[in-house]
Amino acid sequence: MIKRKIIDSFWNVLTYLFSSVGIIVLLLIFIFVFSNGASTLSWNLITSDYNQTTYVLSYKDKYDGGNFEYKCKDDEYFSSYWGIAFTDTVNTEGVDSVIISYIDDHSPLLNGLLDVGNDNYHHLQVNQYVTTALLVGEEGNIISCPARKGAESMAAGFNRGVSITTLNLVDGGGGIRGSLIATLYLILFTLILVLPLGIAAAIYLSIYAKDNWLTHLLKSLIDMSSGVPSIIFGLVGLLLFVPMFNALVVSEGYSILAGALTMTIMLLPIVISTTKEAIDVIPKKIISGSLALGASQTQTTFKIILPNAIPGILTSTLLAIGRIIGESAAIIFVMGTQVQDHVLPNRGGTTLATHIYNLMGLENPNYKLASAIAIVILMSVLILNILVKLIGYRLNKFGRKH
Amino acid sequence: MEKIFEIKNVNLYYGEKHALKDINLDIYKKKVTAFIGPSGCGKSTLLRCLDRMNDLIDNCKVEGSIKYNDKELNQYDTLTLRSNVGMVFQSPNPFPMSIFDNIAYGPRCHGIKNRKALEEIVISSLKKAALYDEVKDNLKGSALALSGGQQQRLCIARCIAMKPDVILMDEPTSALDPIATLKIEELINELKKDFTIVIVTHNMQQATRVSDYTAFFMLGEIIEYNTTNELFKNPHNKKTEDYITGRFG
């Protein structure tokens, strides 16, 4: 008796252990991604451009100095001479840098800095990064303030300088706004293409198609194509859709449109099978009830079948969006890996997933930014999955008592 | 007596299976005809022939002649035919929409869009199906929230809304409790003033209670067809007698 209990509990413990492996691994991924990316993740990251804008500015005239006052926060260092405050920070690429955290309304730097490149006055803004500053002191000595020495020495240097020879500024950079927009474009175009095609195919297969070998072949081909590796779809896109759009003179080389077509053929099997399942669970007696009332097959399809399949269609839409967000292999081939800030449908670009690929392919792989993007992707996929569950729950609540 | 359906030498095959054998039967106008018989004897199959619902089954083949109002059934357009010959199914099958929309569904499919006209049809159909008093305050509510018996009467009302000549009922009470069954039976007695009714039933008491004529089926053949009174009191065939006395089947 006792022996059996021991054996039973041994197997039980083993079962629990093995079944928890999946959850533990998932948890570890989350912990890894969050610990690496959480510090980089910010609203600024989402809204700013990937490519930096750099400015070389100068303030040639001798400035007599003001006596600005500002109540510094803990990590801020203020130059009362110029009326500007600096803070130590880490930029979106994960490098220690100095950021302008406050400018006094009467500071000469606000609108008085001359852009060396185009001789225009530059409007200095908070949240721009300072890479280096070269100032001239009272006695004509050069004061150099590189960002790596920190905000404290930067503020001290500014207090001693009376004019600025060069001020190197970096605006934005390392952001994912472009990739985010490209992802949204890709989702939009793909859904516009894949939903009508997929729903029509599902309606044909579950309602109109005769039960013969051709239909069976079609169904098994559709099931099979959902198992094709996505890189093969990427290849098809590269060899077929990219030249096609180029020939139509809407694009040169990679384009989001070609990406959308590639994703369409890749997602069709999923949309077809999910929609078909949703149609197949509609009770036959309701469909024959409609036909017995003298409604035509088309009326039955549009008034009974489609409205009842909408939860299933929504589920397939969300699944498709999830796949688009997560897809990388097929996208790299047809949309390229060059991160774009000005996204156009007929040009290449990166989605969030291929943005990570791009970052990790750089000379210095940027783990922090990659992890931050991974958080964005994981969160969107998580939210989509919750939505799928909620819709499935509503589907059960809505009517189906059969 | 006026015949509405004239069924002559009908044979029906599901693929290889010979489901109906040489059926000859006349169905009379404004009467209730009951089909009885053991399961799988072909009574529902014959019923579905009458509004050509068998057309929907892929490998089903019908031979012989069925005349509806002296015209071959095959010459009718199925949509017209099915709006003249309504059908009520074994288990209630309301559409997952409101009570109003359920009943207005048929008329809408046939092109009636006027809200007032639809409202009149819905109310008069519900009244004829003896459901109006129970649902009049809740016409916008979901049809699926009704009880089984109410759902079945809703399906009858939905049928009536098409203003048919004939109502086919395929074991309409088999999924209902005795009280709901009683209500449907009362309704059938009421409806036969206006409609021809053909009802398939497993319940012989039900056949005696509601029908004027009864056909007894066995293994795809009609064994006996007569007035209900005669068939149950004086069965001419031994098999009929065995079945209705419960010695068999």
Tab-separated table of C-alpha atoms in Angstrom, chain B residues 6-243:
chain	number	residue	atom	x	y	z
B	6	GLU	CA	-50.539	13.395	-56.016
B	7	ILE	CA	-47.665	11.000	-55.487
B	8	LYS	CA	-47.304	8.254	-58.112
B	9	ASN	CA	-44.772	5.406	-58.271
B	10	VAL	CA	-42.110	7.307	-56.394
B	11	ASN	CA	-38.805	5.556	-55.844
B	12	LEU	CA	-35.982	7.244	-54.000
B	13	TYR	CA	-32.356	6.210	-53.711
B	14	TYR	CA	-29.623	7.477	-51.404
B	15	GLY	CA	-26.704	6.290	-53.486
B	16	GLU	CA	-27.203	2.524	-53.548
B	17	LYS	CA	-29.801	2.481	-50.816
B	18	HIS	CA	-33.387	2.124	-51.996
B	19	ALA	CA	-35.143	4.288	-49.425
B	20	LEU	CA	-38.649	4.650	-50.871
B	21	LYS	CA	-40.285	1.891	-52.900
B	22	ASP	CA	-43.213	2.539	-55.231
B	23	ILE	CA	-45.008	5.100	-53.158
B	24	ASN	CA	-48.528	5.996	-54.242
B	25	LEU	CA	-50.364	8.504	-52.112
B	26	ASP	CA	-52.805	11.380	-52.396
B	27	ILE	CA	-52.782	14.177	-49.872
B	28	TYR	CA	-55.977	16.149	-49.489
B	29	LYS	CA	-56.417	19.862	-49.133
B	30	LYS	CA	-57.074	21.363	-45.686
B	31	LYS	CA	-56.712	17.998	-44.002
B	32	VAL	CA	-54.110	16.698	-41.598
B	33	THR	CA	-52.257	13.681	-42.904
B	34	ALA	CA	-50.026	11.748	-40.521
B	35	PHE	CA	-47.112	9.511	-41.525
B	36	ILE	CA	-46.369	6.843	-38.932
B	37	GLY	CA	-43.983	3.927	-38.860
B	38	PRO	CA	-40.824	2.647	-37.246
B	39	SER	CA	-37.564	4.611	-37.499
B	40	GLY	CA	-35.835	4.510	-40.849
B	41	CYS	CA	-38.999	3.556	-42.730
B	42	GLY	CA	-38.807	6.521	-45.089
B	43	LYS	CA	-41.595	8.708	-43.739
B	44	SER	CA	-39.368	11.761	-43.199
B	45	THR	CA	-37.728	11.146	-46.554
B	46	LEU	CA	-41.088	11.288	-48.297
B	47	LEU	CA	-41.954	14.433	-46.361
B	48	ARG	CA	-38.751	16.099	-47.539
B	49	CYS	CA	-39.604	15.165	-51.124
B	50	LEU	CA	-42.694	17.333	-50.900
B	51	ASP	CA	-40.732	20.579	-50.655
B	52	ARG	CA	-37.717	19.204	-52.494
B	53	MET	CA	-35.408	19.510	-49.482
B	54	ASN	CA	-33.897	16.244	-50.715
B	55	ASP	CA	-32.317	18.229	-53.544
B	56	LEU	CA	-29.792	19.444	-50.971
B	57	ILE	CA	-28.504	15.928	-50.379
B	58	ASP	CA	-25.755	15.158	-52.849
B	59	ASN	CA	-26.389	11.556	-53.872
B	60	CYS	CA	-30.151	11.481	-53.557
B	61	LYS	CA	-32.139	10.401	-56.644
B	62	VAL	CA	-35.926	10.601	-56.964
B	63	GLU	CA	-37.901	8.751	-59.653
B	64	GLY	CA	-41.625	8.850	-60.382
B	65	SER	CA	-44.086	11.689	-60.293
B	66	ILE	CA	-45.134	14.047	-57.539
B	67	LYS	CA	-47.755	16.576	-58.530
B	68	TYR	CA	-48.472	19.656	-56.473
B	69	ASN	CA	-51.678	21.449	-57.538
B	70	ASP	CA	-51.722	19.330	-60.720
B	71	LYS	CA	-48.266	20.415	-61.776
B	72	GLU	CA	-45.084	18.351	-61.586
B	73	LEU	CA	-42.986	19.329	-58.564
B	74	ASN	CA	-39.855	19.519	-60.695
B	75	GLN	CA	-41.389	22.260	-62.807
B	76	TYR	CA	-41.619	24.585	-59.830
B	77	ASP	CA	-38.795	26.877	-58.934
B	78	THR	CA	-37.581	25.641	-55.519
B	79	LEU	CA	-37.793	29.110	-53.983
B	80	THR	CA	-41.476	29.516	-54.942
B	81	LEU	CA	-42.248	25.935	-54.014
B	82	ARG	CA	-40.687	26.273	-50.572
B	83	SER	CA	-42.546	29.469	-49.849
B	84	ASN	CA	-45.800	27.646	-50.691
B	85	VAL	CA	-44.865	24.482	-48.849
B	86	GLY	CA	-43.434	25.353	-45.448
B	87	MET	CA	-41.566	23.024	-43.172
B	88	VAL	CA	-41.228	22.662	-39.405
B	89	PHE	CA	-38.284	20.604	-38.239
B	90	GLN	CA	-37.790	17.942	-35.618
B	91	SER	CA	-36.005	20.153	-33.105
B	92	PRO	CA	-36.761	23.868	-32.904
B	93	ASN	CA	-34.376	25.809	-35.129
B	94	PRO	CA	-34.936	29.526	-34.590
B	95	PHE	CA	-32.291	31.772	-36.134
B	96	PRO	CA	-29.961	33.456	-33.634
B	97	MET	CA	-31.714	36.807	-33.958
B	98	SER	CA	-34.695	38.571	-32.440
B	99	ILE	CA	-38.212	37.105	-32.451
B	100	PHE	CA	-39.329	39.804	-34.881
B	101	ASP	CA	-36.449	39.208	-37.275
B	102	ASN	CA	-37.024	35.462	-37.175
B	103	ILE	CA	-40.547	35.812	-38.463
B	104	ALA	CA	-39.770	38.666	-40.822
B	105	TYR	CA	-36.873	36.656	-42.288
B	106	GLY	CA	-38.919	34.791	-44.912
B	107	PRO	CA	-40.946	37.799	-46.121
B	108	ARG	CA	-37.758	39.896	-46.223
B	109	CYS	CA	-36.021	37.282	-48.352
B	110	HIS	CA	-38.937	37.523	-50.737
B	111	GLY	CA	-38.545	41.245	-51.067
B	112	ILE	CA	-40.957	42.769	-48.526
B	113	LYS	CA	-39.138	45.751	-47.051
B	114	ASN	CA	-41.956	47.942	-45.764
B	115	ARG	CA	-41.721	48.061	-41.968
B	116	LYS	CA	-45.481	48.399	-41.469
B	117	ALA	CA	-46.267	45.440	-43.726
B	118	LEU	CA	-43.647	43.334	-41.970
B	119	GLU	CA	-45.045	44.263	-38.573
B	120	GLU	CA	-48.521	43.184	-39.641
B	121	ILE	CA	-47.215	39.868	-40.934
B	122	VAL	CA	-45.232	39.239	-37.743
B	123	ILE	CA	-48.149	39.994	-35.438
B	124	SER	CA	-50.725	38.011	-37.397
B	125	SER	CA	-48.345	35.031	-37.725
B	126	LEU	CA	-47.604	35.081	-34.006
B	127	LYS	CA	-51.319	35.236	-33.250
B	128	LYS	CA	-52.043	32.302	-35.552
B	129	ALA	CA	-49.273	30.319	-33.889
B	130	ALA	CA	-50.775	31.126	-30.464
B	131	LEU	CA	-47.521	32.718	-29.339
B	132	TYR	CA	-48.383	36.398	-29.531
B	133	ASP	CA	-49.631	36.799	-25.965
B	134	GLU	CA	-46.464	35.262	-24.560
B	135	VAL	CA	-43.969	37.354	-26.508
B	136	LYS	CA	-45.778	40.562	-27.451
B	137	ASP	CA	-43.715	42.653	-25.025
B	138	ASN	CA	-40.441	41.155	-26.109
B	139	LEU	CA	-40.441	41.062	-29.905
B	140	LYS	CA	-36.904	42.482	-29.950
B	141	GLY	CA	-35.606	39.837	-27.538
B	142	SER	CA	-33.502	36.899	-28.711
B	143	ALA	CA	-35.474	33.952	-30.042
B	144	LEU	CA	-32.997	31.627	-28.383
B	145	ALA	CA	-34.111	32.810	-24.946
B	146	LEU	CA	-37.549	31.221	-25.475
B	147	SER	CA	-38.423	27.785	-24.101
B	148	GLY	CA	-38.334	24.769	-26.411
B	149	GLY	CA	-42.095	24.735	-26.931
B	150	GLN	CA	-42.186	28.461	-27.601
B	151	GLN	CA	-39.297	28.100	-30.042
B	152	GLN	CA	-41.183	25.425	-31.946
B	153	ARG	CA	-44.293	27.602	-32.123
B	154	LEU	CA	-42.055	30.423	-33.290
B	155	CYS	CA	-40.837	28.166	-36.087
B	156	ILE	CA	-44.454	27.450	-36.993
B	157	ALA	CA	-45.174	31.185	-36.962
B	158	ARG	CA	-42.134	31.730	-39.172
B	159	CYS	CA	-43.616	29.209	-41.565
B	160	ILE	CA	-47.058	30.824	-41.477
B	161	ALA	CA	-45.521	34.223	-42.235
B	162	MET	CA	-44.824	32.977	-45.763
B	163	LYS	CA	-48.589	32.374	-46.204
B	164	PRO	CA	-48.056	28.806	-47.422
B	165	ASP	CA	-50.687	26.311	-48.604
B	166	VAL	CA	-49.067	23.354	-46.951
B	167	ILE	CA	-47.130	22.964	-43.706
B	168	LEU	CA	-44.907	19.921	-43.431
B	169	MET	CA	-44.018	18.914	-39.885
B	170	ASP	CA	-41.199	16.479	-39.245
B	171	GLU	CA	-41.812	15.070	-35.742
B	172	PRO	CA	-42.449	18.583	-34.433
B	173	THR	CA	-42.967	17.520	-30.823
B	174	SER	CA	-40.273	14.882	-30.401
B	175	ALA	CA	-38.006	17.320	-28.550
B	176	LEU	CA	-40.744	18.810	-26.363
B	177	ASP	CA	-42.303	18.031	-23.000
B	178	PRO	CA	-45.960	16.839	-22.747
B	179	ILE	CA	-47.388	20.290	-22.018
B	180	ALA	CA	-45.626	21.938	-24.939
B	181	THR	CA	-46.650	18.967	-27.080
B	182	LEU	CA	-50.274	19.475	-26.128
B	183	LYS	CA	-50.072	23.125	-27.122
B	184	ILE	CA	-48.634	22.239	-30.526
B	185	GLU	CA	-51.361	19.669	-31.056
B	186	GLU	CA	-54.053	22.213	-30.211
B	187	LEU	CA	-52.362	24.550	-32.637
B	188	ILE	CA	-52.413	21.939	-35.394
B	189	ASN	CA	-56.144	21.453	-34.897
B	190	GLU	CA	-56.567	25.204	-35.187
B	191	LEU	CA	-54.305	25.550	-38.234
B	192	LYS	CA	-55.993	22.886	-40.329
B	193	LYS	CA	-58.811	25.335	-41.058
B	194	ASP	CA	-56.400	27.340	-43.187
B	195	PHE	CA	-53.619	24.991	-44.151
B	196	THR	CA	-52.976	21.507	-45.398
B	197	ILE	CA	-50.782	19.785	-42.839
B	198	VAL	CA	-48.597	16.729	-43.254
B	199	ILE	CA	-47.089	15.497	-40.014
B	200	VAL	CA	-44.534	12.794	-39.359
B	201	THR	CA	-44.863	11.350	-35.892
B	202	HIS	CA	-43.644	8.496	-33.759
B	203	ASN	CA	-46.441	8.967	-31.331
B	204	MET	CA	-49.546	7.044	-32.376
B	205	GLN	CA	-51.781	8.800	-29.878
B	206	GLN	CA	-50.704	12.019	-31.462
B	207	ALA	CA	-51.672	10.738	-34.898
B	208	THR	CA	-55.141	9.804	-33.621
B	209	ARG	CA	-55.523	13.140	-31.868
B	210	VAL	CA	-54.563	15.438	-34.715
B	211	SER	CA	-54.862	13.711	-38.055
B	212	ASP	CA	-57.659	12.990	-40.517
B	213	TYR	CA	-55.658	10.564	-42.624
B	214	THR	CA	-52.834	8.258	-41.654
B	215	ALA	CA	-50.271	6.436	-43.743
B	216	PHE	CA	-48.343	3.574	-42.182
B	217	PHE	CA	-44.827	3.067	-43.545
B	218	MET	CA	-42.479	0.161	-43.193
B	219	LEU	CA	-39.092	-0.387	-44.819
B	220	GLY	CA	-39.710	2.246	-47.440
B	221	GLU	CA	-43.158	1.040	-48.436
B	222	ILE	CA	-46.633	2.261	-47.603
B	223	ILE	CA	-48.341	-0.649	-45.897
B	224	GLU	CA	-51.660	1.020	-45.388
B	225	TYR	CA	-53.238	4.407	-46.042
B	226	ASN	CA	-56.684	5.289	-44.815
B	227	THR	CA	-58.659	7.692	-42.710
B	228	THR	CA	-57.211	7.789	-39.225
B	229	ASN	CA	-60.374	6.401	-37.698
B	230	GLU	CA	-60.494	3.448	-40.019
B	231	LEU	CA	-56.775	2.711	-39.829
B	232	PHE	CA	-56.657	2.591	-36.062
B	233	LYS	CA	-60.005	0.858	-35.559
B	234	ASN	CA	-59.983	-1.584	-38.470
B	235	PRO	CA	-56.487	-2.094	-39.747
B	236	HIS	CA	-56.669	-4.125	-42.934
B	237	ASN	CA	-53.107	-5.278	-42.835
B	238	LYS	CA	-51.649	-7.586	-40.214
B	239	LYS	CA	-48.447	-5.523	-39.981
B	240	THR	CA	-50.406	-2.351	-39.297
B	241	GLU	CA	-52.344	-4.058	-36.581
B	242	ASP	CA	-49.162	-5.384	-34.990
B	243	TYR	CA	-47.582	-1.953	-35.058
